[in-house]
Amino acid sequence: MKGENHLSRLDESKLYDELSRSNLPATKRWYAGTGALLLVVLASVAAFVYMMFTGLGVTGLNRPVMWGVMIILFVFWVGLSHSGTLISAILRITRATWRAPVLRGAEAMTALALMVGGLYPLMHLGRNWRFYYILPYPSARQLWPNFRSPLLWDAVAITTYLTGSLLFLYFGMIPDLAIARDRAAGWRKKLYTFLAAGFRGTHEEWRRYHVASTLFAVIIIPVAVSVHSIVSWDFAMAMVPMWHSTIFAPYFVAGAIYSGIAGVISVMVILRKAFRLEKVLTPDHFDNLGKLLLTFTLVWGYFYFSDYLTAWYSRFPEDWEVIRSYSGHYLPLFSLLVACNFLIPFPMLCLKRVRQSIPAMFAVSLVVNVGMFTERVLIVVPSLARRNDPSIWGSYFPTWVEISFIVGSIAMFALIYVIFSKLFPVVAISDVKEQLFHTTDRTIGGANLSTVVSGEGKEEGRET
Amino acid sequence: MKRRWAMVIDMDLCTGCGACVAACVAENNTPTVGESEAGKGRLMQWIRVVRYFRKEEHDETRAIFVATPCMHCEKAPCEIVCPVYATYHDEDDHVNAMVYNRCIGTRYCGNNCPYSVRVFNWWDYKREKPLDEQLNPDLTVRSRGVMEKCSYCIQRIRRGKETALSEGRPIRDGEVLPACAQTCPPGAIRFGDLDDPESAVSRMMKDPRRFRLMEHLGTEPSTVYLKKMRAPGR
């Protein structure tokens, strides 16, 4: 039993081969899959170009529902992008010993989901070819954007977060790029040599790397929290019933982390399957991620309950009409939300058997994200459809153009993730190595444990 | 020449005929969208006449008409949320102005307007010949992708001020009228300057029937209403 399930600890090149399977030369199947994704993305881009040249009339938007699928997708993808960096930063700071194989995939997910999400507020503009009016650039007319507008805060927050998470991703990758550089040939060698920035692995370099990565992790956490707070303020600052709520910022952050953890789990399951990482991503990792997800199921449920309880109890007529529409016109969506976000995941995640079963975790994580998408629909649409003036009440249903954006956003995310994992090491090789270095097998009683001595001298056990 | 323009709508006089809407459409180059688009909630009219029905005694149903143009709020929620200052407060005339060329179409103003009086150009609206001949040359035809709304007929306000200036006199009360006020057959819509204590609107502001739509939101609208009263013979 000893050592069977472990990665090769001593043979470094074998370890590298095991962890960098994603970087093997592309096969025909890879090209076929990527091509299919590209086609879906192109179809979605074509729908966007059609919308741009015809007008937003091709969407289902109207008065009063002036924001629709594109804003929902923006909130959804920015939410998904949340956990990557946040989880990775928190795990780095708390020195969770199981973090190593999760880091890179999660960080990449942040940057790439943010790239997808950031497109939609620009696409949704009525005159998207004039999007740069929102930037504070020196204009001959001496016009400046309006810094009182939450949309401008949004633009600032998203660009800051995108820059920060890309740097965080790149910085954490430097030692791995150096390993890859030493083993690659051809154009890859050139690419990695450039990106590894001359990292040689000396003591001094490692010391600086550790200091900087801890600092980076500490700095990126407030940025991540602020970003989704600002996204929530797009809604909370407006005088729209049920949006105008003081709890929205922490509620959105909790929801974002919730959907993000679920997203990380889905991505990890796919990576594990696609690149045969069974030895690195063990059921224990999914157990731990499942516990995190369970925590956020409860946190999200708590925020949702307290937000709605106050609105329901005070019974202000404007808020009340929105709440009433949940049990009327929007009842199917509301039931889906409650089921997918709480009733299904909560009992499932309480069971260790579910948390340790990878197919079950995959299913739960998908269910949670279906629920989180529904949650965003229910935040954006009913509040607008039941605005203050009853004479203008309306409804909203997306057209084929907007549905193609939904499909296209998923395909786009998958496409850039596939390309990313083909180009870069998708498992944090040096972190895994570091962890293996600290791990020893011990026989305690009848059990065979792999134990990790962490930096503070604490010991954590894991059954094998 | 600072002015505080205000509109008073007397609900007692309003018959709900909709002449104000027609006048506004003709004056302000507002596109007509057709039946199916109107059904989707994409009417482009800058003023709407809302009907509310009320059951009275003897099973008699009566309608209340609320003509709703832009309220030109002093504390306008639409202005602060626009990221590019496309809608801003005109401090000279105390109206809520809209710069179409600056608008990028985030539609945030439309969401944040509690009165939902802002409309969006979902399409390039075509005017077939000879309908294009009836466009008003005093103001622009808005392009696809921008917000628009009632401007209190800013082109008429500007012209009135210019005429008064060239003749070297102040603007007379009633000299400047938006198209809706000019057209309203029972004269339910009054328009004027609140800084002039003698103007008709200043006097009507003292009416005890006066109220503002959604006053609790604190938007301080410049468009005010005179309540419909129930009394013998009404």
XYZ file of C-alpha atoms in Angstrom:
698
model
C 0.000 0.000 0.000
C 2.830 2.306 0.804
C 3.493 4.834 -1.904
C 1.054 3.389 -4.387
C -1.235 6.324 -4.521
C 1.481 8.862 -4.307
C 3.154 10.892 -6.917
C 6.689 9.941 -7.609
C 8.560 11.811 -4.959
C 12.095 11.280 -5.903
C 12.055 11.170 -9.655
C 11.671 14.805 -10.586
C 11.312 14.405 -14.296
C 8.598 11.793 -13.798
C 6.767 14.209 -11.504
C 7.028 16.935 -14.109
C 5.704 14.627 -16.801
C 2.772 13.648 -14.629
C 1.811 17.205 -13.813
C 2.350 18.828 -17.181
C 0.332 16.431 -19.293
C -1.801 19.344 -20.417
C 1.195 20.806 -22.227
C 1.766 17.775 -24.463
C 1.583 18.465 -28.191
C -1.996 18.996 -29.331
C -3.793 15.959 -30.676
C -6.443 15.811 -33.368
C -9.088 15.518 -30.664
C -7.794 18.678 -29.046
C -8.040 20.554 -32.316
C -11.542 19.200 -32.935
C -12.746 20.187 -29.468
C -11.142 23.613 -29.560
C -12.457 24.162 -33.076
C -15.978 23.316 -31.952
C -15.708 25.778 -29.064
C -14.330 28.397 -31.399
C -17.278 27.930 -33.744
C -19.745 28.459 -30.884
C -17.860 31.584 -29.805
C -17.821 32.894 -33.362
C -21.551 32.318 -33.680
C -22.070 34.311 -30.518
C -19.788 37.068 -31.801
C -21.811 37.112 -35.021
C -24.979 37.570 -32.960
C -23.305 40.472 -31.184
C -22.234 42.110 -34.441
C -25.783 41.716 -35.726
C -27.082 43.376 -32.554
C -24.537 46.156 -32.869
C -25.582 46.956 -36.421
C -29.341 46.600 -35.920
C -29.897 47.951 -32.451
C -30.705 46.650 -29.028
C -34.246 46.097 -30.256
C -33.173 42.555 -31.158
C -32.954 41.762 -27.454
C -35.951 41.220 -25.200
C -35.222 44.397 -23.291
C -37.885 47.044 -22.917
C -39.068 49.688 -20.558
C -39.081 48.976 -17.558
C -36.621 46.061 -17.853
C -33.697 47.933 -19.369
C -31.041 45.556 -18.071
C -31.207 41.882 -18.941
C -29.119 38.876 -19.868
C -25.952 40.835 -20.534
C -25.919 42.363 -17.052
C -26.860 38.991 -15.542
C -23.943 37.373 -17.369
C -21.641 40.129 -16.176
C -22.571 39.588 -12.537
C -22.463 35.815 -12.967
C -18.986 35.646 -14.500
C -17.524 38.255 -12.194
C -18.986 36.201 -9.351
C -17.397 33.024 -10.701
C -14.099 34.812 -10.963
C -14.201 35.525 -7.268
C -13.163 32.444 -5.604
C -10.160 31.674 -7.703
C -7.914 34.389 -6.463
C -9.657 34.621 -3.122
C -9.428 30.898 -2.355
C -5.895 30.729 -3.545
C -4.896 33.796 -1.538
C -6.617 32.577 1.616
C -5.172 29.111 1.245
C -1.711 30.575 0.752
C -1.990 32.782 3.808
C -3.441 30.081 6.041
C -0.915 27.612 4.603
C -3.541 24.999 4.003
C -1.446 22.004 3.115
C -3.869 20.652 0.545
C -3.831 23.813 -1.524
C -0.995 23.040 -3.951
C -2.831 21.274 -6.809
C -5.827 23.632 -6.638
C -3.973 26.934 -6.820
C -3.149 27.350 -10.478
C -6.464 26.113 -11.818
C -8.347 28.432 -9.481
C -6.195 31.456 -10.237
C -6.505 30.874 -13.964
C -10.246 30.580 -13.566
C -10.353 34.002 -11.924
C -8.477 35.785 -14.640
C -10.252 34.038 -17.493
C -13.781 34.308 -16.054
C -13.153 37.991 -15.458
C -12.123 38.439 -19.072
C -15.401 36.875 -20.162
C -17.503 38.772 -17.628
C -15.895 42.111 -18.368
C -17.063 41.970 -21.975
C -20.772 42.038 -21.216
C -21.202 45.505 -19.717
C -19.478 46.841 -22.830
C -21.631 44.760 -25.154
C -24.775 45.913 -23.414
C -24.129 49.589 -24.152
C -26.524 51.176 -26.588
C -23.606 52.675 -28.480
C -20.833 50.233 -27.639
C -18.510 51.790 -30.184
C -18.387 54.796 -27.834
C -17.432 52.778 -24.745
C -14.242 54.817 -24.234
C -16.314 57.809 -23.097
C -16.317 56.075 -19.737
C -12.513 56.280 -19.480
C -10.908 59.350 -17.922
C -8.802 60.253 -20.940
C -7.716 63.785 -21.806
C -10.425 64.916 -24.168
C -10.250 68.020 -26.344
C -13.646 68.995 -25.012
C -12.325 68.770 -21.464
C -14.985 66.223 -20.583
C -14.386 63.957 -17.650
C -16.396 60.900 -16.661
C -18.785 61.118 -13.757
C -17.085 59.667 -10.715
C -20.357 59.691 -8.801
C -21.688 56.903 -10.990
C -21.385 53.310 -9.706
C -20.767 52.225 -13.303
C -17.542 54.177 -13.268
C -16.526 52.597 -9.975
C -17.238 49.338 -11.689
C -14.967 50.093 -14.611
C -12.187 51.017 -12.192
C -12.760 47.963 -9.976
C -12.910 45.451 -12.822
C -9.776 46.729 -14.527
C -7.915 46.772 -11.194
C -9.020 43.249 -10.389
C -8.212 41.954 -13.851
C -4.725 43.459 -13.695
C -4.224 42.190 -10.155
C -5.409 38.665 -10.814
C -3.400 38.368 -14.024
C -0.268 39.456 -12.141
C -1.111 37.084 -9.291
C -1.544 34.242 -11.751
C 1.660 35.084 -13.605
C 3.701 35.652 -10.490
C 2.721 32.324 -8.959
C 3.643 30.660 -12.232
C 7.215 31.943 -12.542
C 8.976 28.975 -10.837
C 6.880 26.556 -12.902
C 7.708 28.439 -16.061
C 11.351 28.101 -15.113
C 10.938 24.316 -14.730
C 9.097 24.194 -18.043
C 11.796 26.295 -19.691
C 14.441 23.809 -18.681
C 12.536 20.962 -20.295
C 10.942 22.516 -23.329
C 12.199 22.850 -26.846
C 11.350 24.956 -29.881
C 8.934 27.857 -29.633
C 7.836 26.779 -26.182
C 11.389 27.162 -24.987
C 11.447 30.728 -26.285
C 8.077 31.534 -24.691
C 8.989 30.089 -21.297
C 12.431 31.642 -21.331
C 10.862 35.034 -21.861
C 8.135 34.533 -19.261
C 10.296 32.889 -16.588
C 12.255 36.136 -16.405
C 15.535 34.445 -15.634
C 14.336 32.534 -12.568
C 17.048 30.074 -11.585
C 15.850 28.821 -8.224
C 18.581 30.225 -6.024
C 17.956 30.641 -2.316
C 17.702 34.381 -2.604
C 15.166 34.091 -5.437
C 13.015 31.687 -3.472
C 13.132 33.843 -0.386
C 11.994 36.866 -2.351
C 9.398 34.833 -4.160
C 7.866 33.678 -0.876
C 7.805 37.153 0.625
C 6.277 38.601 -2.521
C 3.681 35.871 -2.951
C 2.495 36.308 0.633
C 2.296 40.072 0.147
C 0.468 39.595 -3.128
C -2.035 37.284 -1.479
C -2.653 39.772 1.310
C -3.170 42.636 -1.124
C -5.426 40.775 -3.538
C -8.003 39.821 -0.868
C -9.328 43.359 -0.247
C -9.341 43.963 -3.991
C -11.448 40.858 -4.569
C -13.871 41.806 -1.796
C -14.175 45.368 -3.064
C -14.862 44.287 -6.642
C -17.994 42.376 -5.919
C -19.118 44.995 -3.424
C -18.918 47.524 -6.221
C -20.772 45.225 -8.589
C -23.503 45.021 -5.939
C -23.555 48.813 -5.666
C -24.538 49.052 -9.316
C -27.789 47.761 -7.945
C -27.834 48.885 -4.332
C -27.199 52.545 -5.151
C -30.247 52.694 -7.415
C -33.717 53.652 -6.215
C -35.181 50.401 -7.379
C -37.269 48.276 -5.027
C -35.315 45.375 -3.488
C -32.050 46.623 -4.964
C -31.760 49.483 -2.551
C -30.461 47.438 0.344
C -27.535 48.014 2.676
C -26.790 44.306 2.918
C -26.203 43.932 -0.811
C -22.427 44.317 -0.778
C -21.594 41.500 1.684
C -24.445 39.441 0.233
C -22.980 39.722 -3.270
C -19.493 38.920 -2.030
C -20.785 35.811 -0.254
C -22.742 34.789 -3.353
C -19.711 35.368 -5.549
C -17.469 33.217 -3.386
C -20.185 30.587 -3.238
C -20.561 30.340 -6.995
C -16.806 30.651 -7.380
C -16.023 27.676 -5.162
C -18.571 25.642 -7.062
C -16.911 26.777 -10.283
C -13.488 25.753 -8.994
C -14.849 22.314 -8.130
C -16.341 21.862 -11.611
C -13.118 22.975 -13.261
C -11.007 20.734 -11.013
C -13.110 17.692 -11.855
C -12.716 18.378 -15.558
C -8.971 19.011 -15.267
C -8.557 15.844 -13.226
C -10.324 13.806 -15.855
C -8.799 15.465 -18.900
C -5.187 15.490 -17.760
C -5.265 12.318 -15.617
C -4.404 14.140 -12.410
C -6.017 11.490 -10.204
C -2.884 11.188 -8.105
C -2.654 14.903 -7.434
C -6.310 15.787 -7.033
C -7.482 13.196 -4.567
C -10.959 12.849 -3.039
C -9.480 14.577 0.012
C -9.131 17.772 -1.975
C -12.742 17.559 -3.009
C -13.701 16.838 0.563
C -11.981 20.021 1.670
C -13.426 22.077 -1.155
C -16.811 20.564 -0.325
C -16.510 21.775 3.253
C -15.737 25.266 1.973
C -18.734 25.059 -0.337
C -20.929 23.897 2.534
C -19.816 26.868 4.617
C -20.768 29.229 1.843
C -24.091 27.483 1.263
C -24.904 28.482 4.816
C -23.431 31.969 4.537
C -25.353 32.627 1.317
C -28.551 31.222 2.820
C -28.142 33.440 5.843
C -27.691 36.587 3.758
C -30.588 35.747 1.465
C -32.860 35.080 4.401
C -31.948 38.236 6.288
C -32.234 40.426 3.207
C -35.690 39.161 2.379
C -36.937 38.928 5.933
C -36.494 42.651 6.507
C -38.107 43.542 3.190
C -40.957 41.112 3.744
C -41.605 42.178 7.331
C -41.523 45.944 6.763
C -43.855 45.526 3.818
C -43.066 48.729 1.998
C -45.420 48.693 -0.957
C -42.681 48.923 -3.584
C -40.662 46.055 -2.089
C -43.790 44.088 -1.409
C -44.792 44.025 -5.071
C -41.434 42.538 -6.009
C -41.704 39.900 -3.291
C -45.239 39.152 -4.438
C -43.994 38.543 -7.959
C -41.689 35.813 -6.603
C -44.717 33.808 -5.613
C -46.516 34.721 -8.817
C -44.963 35.287 -12.209
C -41.451 34.317 -11.110
C -42.417 31.324 -8.962
C -40.692 28.740 -11.239
C -37.429 30.669 -11.110
C -37.719 31.277 -7.391
C -38.322 27.583 -6.679
C -35.344 26.692 -8.867
C -33.218 29.158 -6.910
C -34.168 27.845 -3.487
C -33.762 24.234 -4.601
C -30.437 24.659 -6.393
C -28.830 27.010 -3.929
C -29.920 25.577 -0.657
C -32.279 22.611 -0.518
C -30.147 20.357 -2.734
C -26.550 21.340 -1.881
C -26.978 21.747 1.870
C -27.948 18.177 2.808
C -25.745 16.707 0.081
C -22.624 18.506 1.237
C -23.234 17.476 4.829
C -22.472 13.893 3.839
C -18.849 12.894 3.691
C -19.762 10.240 1.146
C -20.926 12.943 -1.268
C -17.978 15.221 -0.614
C -15.547 12.390 -1.328
C -17.297 11.235 -4.471
C -16.039 13.145 -7.451
C -19.074 12.677 -9.759
C -21.374 13.757 -6.925
C -19.288 16.852 -6.238
C -19.318 17.681 -9.933
C -23.103 17.451 -9.984
C -23.503 19.540 -6.836
C -21.143 22.212 -8.115
C -23.082 22.472 -11.381
C -26.383 22.640 -9.508
C -25.041 25.468 -7.347
C -24.027 27.473 -10.375
C -27.383 26.950 -12.044
C -28.854 28.287 -8.818
C -26.493 31.240 -8.732
C -27.347 32.150 -12.322
C -31.022 32.031 -11.370
C -30.277 34.209 -8.369
C -28.804 36.873 -10.638
C -31.816 36.667 -12.933
C -34.074 37.149 -9.925
C -32.062 40.121 -8.711
C -32.006 41.935 -12.042
C -35.359 41.213 -13.641
C -38.259 41.245 -11.107
C -37.089 44.441 -9.395
C -37.101 46.247 -12.717
C -40.294 44.629 -13.928
C -42.143 45.768 -10.783
C -40.863 49.306 -10.571
C -42.322 52.083 -8.446
C -44.920 53.106 -11.020
C -47.452 50.299 -11.567
C -48.555 51.752 -14.906
C -45.237 50.772 -16.432
C -44.918 47.240 -15.025
C -43.716 44.748 -17.557
C -41.891 41.537 -18.089
C -38.838 40.242 -19.852
C -37.831 37.205 -21.786
C -34.528 36.901 -23.648
C -34.491 36.498 -27.416
C -32.272 34.128 -29.396
C -29.582 36.795 -29.507
C -29.311 36.917 -25.756
C -29.528 33.142 -25.393
C -26.636 32.853 -27.829
C -24.693 35.177 -25.516
C -25.289 32.797 -22.610
C -24.093 29.797 -24.621
C -21.268 31.838 -26.115
C -20.016 32.969 -22.715
C -19.664 29.385 -21.524
C -17.938 28.376 -24.762
C -15.639 31.376 -24.586
C -14.595 30.570 -21.048
C -13.984 26.932 -21.968
C -12.037 27.951 -25.057
C -9.647 30.308 -23.305
C -9.223 27.823 -20.455
C -8.337 25.043 -22.895
C -5.821 27.279 -24.641
C -4.389 28.429 -21.326
C -3.901 24.883 -20.090
C -2.269 23.923 -23.370
C 0.234 26.751 -23.100
C 0.980 26.894 -19.385
C 1.440 24.411 -16.536
C -2.079 24.040 -15.178
C -0.894 22.469 -11.928
C 1.364 24.442 -9.643
C 4.322 22.085 -10.043
C 6.689 23.806 -7.657
C 4.013 24.063 -4.963
C 3.255 20.356 -5.319
C 6.948 19.610 -5.082
C 7.246 21.736 -1.990
C 4.352 19.922 -0.413
C 5.785 16.516 -1.291
C 9.068 17.590 0.225
C 7.316 18.197 3.522
C 5.353 14.939 3.375
C 6.443 11.720 5.003
C 4.624 8.408 5.325
C 4.132 7.206 8.853
C 2.463 4.180 10.262
C 0.390 5.129 13.253
C -1.347 2.181 14.789
C -2.868 0.225 11.946
C -3.263 3.220 9.653
C -0.860 4.424 7.048
C -0.800 8.231 7.119
C 0.980 10.702 4.983
C 1.827 13.534 7.303
C 2.839 17.042 6.488
C 5.038 19.163 8.651
C 3.889 22.687 7.987
C 5.902 25.861 8.428
C 4.807 26.419 11.998
C 5.733 22.913 12.979
C 2.117 21.770 13.209
C 1.279 18.357 11.898
C -1.708 17.448 9.843
C -2.690 13.943 9.031
C -4.379 12.544 5.984
C -5.438 8.992 5.564
C -4.226 7.186 2.509
C -31.300 85.008 -16.799
C -31.706 82.156 -14.347
C -35.128 80.589 -14.334
C -36.825 77.904 -12.326
C -39.162 76.296 -14.778
C -41.980 74.236 -13.376
C -45.064 72.481 -14.634
C -48.376 72.178 -12.838
C -50.827 69.519 -13.950
C -54.375 69.973 -12.693
C -55.891 66.504 -12.483
C -59.315 68.005 -12.003
C -59.151 69.468 -15.487
C -57.422 66.564 -17.241
C -59.846 64.573 -19.378
C -57.298 62.009 -20.473
C -57.718 62.904 -24.142
C -54.049 62.360 -24.964
C -53.646 65.555 -27.010
C -50.506 66.334 -24.998
C -48.955 63.059 -26.164
C -49.735 63.799 -29.806
C -48.395 67.341 -29.497
C -45.231 66.122 -27.839
C -44.619 63.520 -30.542
C -45.047 66.156 -33.251
C -42.855 68.726 -31.533
C -39.995 66.555 -30.397
C -39.421 64.278 -33.401
C -40.394 61.269 -31.308
C -40.625 58.113 -33.393
C -43.831 56.140 -33.566
C -42.951 52.501 -33.043
C -45.981 50.564 -34.175
C -48.268 48.126 -32.466
C -45.992 45.167 -31.808
C -43.140 47.246 -30.412
C -45.554 49.195 -28.227
C -46.819 45.872 -26.907
C -43.283 45.008 -25.842
C -43.110 48.182 -23.768
C -41.019 50.179 -26.194
C -43.169 53.265 -26.657
C -41.004 56.292 -27.305
C -43.405 58.950 -26.101
C -41.986 61.457 -23.666
C -45.251 61.946 -21.846
C -47.772 59.259 -21.033
C -51.308 59.544 -19.753
C -51.752 56.832 -17.166
C -55.243 55.653 -16.341
C -56.154 54.338 -12.923
C -59.673 53.034 -12.370
C -61.522 53.381 -9.127
C -64.809 51.828 -8.073
C -67.123 54.499 -6.683
C -70.475 54.045 -4.976
C -73.375 52.694 -7.079
C -70.858 50.488 -8.904
C -69.769 53.430 -10.915
C -66.197 53.152 -12.189
C -64.278 56.330 -12.572
C -60.914 56.867 -14.159
C -58.147 59.048 -12.844
C -55.716 60.311 -15.424
C -52.132 61.010 -14.512
C -50.251 62.740 -17.295
C -46.612 61.801 -16.621
C -43.844 63.788 -18.303
C -40.311 64.002 -16.932
C -40.455 65.421 -13.417
C -37.225 67.433 -13.865
C -36.239 66.611 -10.314
C -34.033 69.017 -8.437
C -32.356 65.984 -6.862
C -32.527 63.789 -9.921
C -31.597 60.121 -9.444
C -30.862 59.761 -13.161
C -28.117 62.369 -13.159
C -25.767 60.922 -10.572
C -25.697 57.439 -12.073
C -24.755 58.443 -15.618
C -21.063 57.565 -15.977
C -20.460 60.111 -18.764
C -22.542 63.140 -17.738
C -24.874 62.629 -20.680
C -27.699 63.729 -18.447
C -26.958 66.639 -16.172
C -28.621 69.453 -14.295
C -28.967 72.677 -16.243
C -28.474 75.177 -13.434
C -29.622 78.122 -15.564
C -33.058 76.751 -16.273
C -33.329 74.205 -13.470
C -34.142 71.472 -15.902
C -32.766 68.032 -16.360
C -30.893 68.189 -19.631
C -29.814 65.392 -21.914
C -26.780 65.429 -24.245
C -27.538 62.820 -26.870
C -24.060 62.923 -28.386
C -22.497 62.059 -25.078
C -24.847 59.191 -24.221
C -23.374 55.719 -24.581
C -26.564 53.914 -23.638
C -25.862 52.238 -20.303
C -29.570 52.741 -19.529
C -28.722 53.183 -15.863
C -30.638 56.476 -15.792
C -33.698 54.665 -17.110
C -33.417 52.133 -14.293
C -32.895 54.710 -11.611
C -35.772 56.966 -12.629
C -38.586 56.076 -10.207
C -41.130 57.553 -12.618
C -39.856 55.458 -15.556
C -40.181 58.383 -17.944
C -36.930 57.800 -19.776
C -37.081 55.998 -23.090
C -34.384 54.295 -25.095
C -33.803 54.192 -28.847
C -33.906 50.444 -29.416
C -33.709 50.813 -33.213
C -32.944 53.321 -35.908
C -36.498 54.449 -36.453
C -37.233 55.118 -40.107
C -39.605 57.832 -41.239
C -40.972 57.046 -44.651
C -41.459 59.811 -47.161
C -43.161 62.245 -46.838
C -43.186 61.847 -43.053
C -39.589 63.009 -42.816
C -40.790 66.412 -44.037
C -42.640 66.993 -40.797
C -39.573 66.731 -38.576
C -39.037 69.718 -36.342
C -35.816 71.477 -37.410
C -35.318 72.979 -33.947
C -34.001 69.791 -32.414
C -32.142 66.652 -33.344
C -33.400 63.279 -34.443
C -31.860 60.896 -31.960
C -29.786 57.997 -33.163
C -30.025 54.370 -32.158
C -28.652 53.501 -28.743
C -29.231 56.702 -26.781
C -31.663 57.593 -24.027
C -34.110 60.410 -24.404
C -36.847 62.015 -22.380
C -39.029 65.070 -21.948
C -36.925 68.241 -22.023
C -39.727 70.690 -21.105
C -39.342 71.604 -24.812
C -35.910 73.099 -24.187
C -35.837 74.436 -27.772
C -38.875 76.605 -26.999
C -37.346 77.802 -23.728
C -34.155 78.780 -25.564
C -36.069 80.574 -28.301
C -38.195 82.431 -25.759
C -35.118 83.573 -23.878
C -33.423 84.698 -27.089
C -36.458 86.658 -28.266
C -36.796 88.343 -24.888
C -33.091 89.159 -24.855
C -33.132 90.663 -28.334
C -36.117 92.800 -27.418
C -34.451 93.779 -24.171
C -37.209 92.672 -21.831
C -37.803 89.830 -19.368
C -39.752 86.777 -20.493
C -43.469 87.278 -19.995
C -45.411 84.641 -18.102
C -46.962 82.239 -20.577
C -44.626 83.274 -23.365
C -42.755 79.997 -23.212
C -44.958 76.935 -23.372
C -44.046 73.318 -24.037
C -46.057 71.639 -26.761
C -48.182 69.686 -24.277
C -49.172 72.782 -22.306
C -49.902 74.699 -25.483
C -52.127 71.934 -26.794
C -53.989 70.736 -23.706
C -57.673 71.462 -24.588
C -58.938 71.965 -21.003
C -55.753 73.784 -20.022
C -54.793 71.272 -17.394
C -51.053 71.666 -17.998
C -49.533 74.978 -16.920
C -45.925 75.946 -17.338
C -43.907 78.857 -16.063
C -41.168 80.298 -13.933
C -41.242 79.740 -10.177
C -38.777 82.566 -9.571
C -41.423 84.973 -10.831
C -43.863 85.299 -7.906
C -46.580 86.647 -10.216
C -46.536 83.715 -12.643
C -49.500 81.381 -12.921
C -47.496 78.376 -11.731
C -46.234 80.294 -8.696
C -49.817 81.031 -7.727
C -50.926 77.457 -8.384
C -48.091 76.133 -6.226
C -49.951 77.611 -3.241
C -53.024 75.510 -4.004
C -53.747 73.137 -1.079
C -54.440 70.379 -3.616
C -50.782 70.435 -4.652
C -48.790 67.196 -4.429
C -45.785 65.613 -6.061
C -45.466 62.093 -7.406
C -43.587 59.797 -5.020
C -42.695 62.693 -2.788
C -41.283 60.325 -0.153
C -38.335 59.527 -2.423
C -37.008 63.048 -1.955
C -36.371 63.726 -5.630
C -37.978 67.196 -5.434
C -39.757 67.131 -8.803
C -40.416 70.349 -10.698
C -43.562 68.844 -12.178
C -46.300 69.049 -9.580
C -49.904 67.933 -9.571
C -53.126 69.355 -8.275
C -55.177 66.601 -6.753
C -58.486 65.488 -8.185
C -61.212 66.421 -5.693
C -64.529 64.768 -5.163
C -67.305 67.282 -4.721
C -70.857 67.728 -5.930
C -70.953 68.209 -9.657
C -67.502 66.885 -10.263
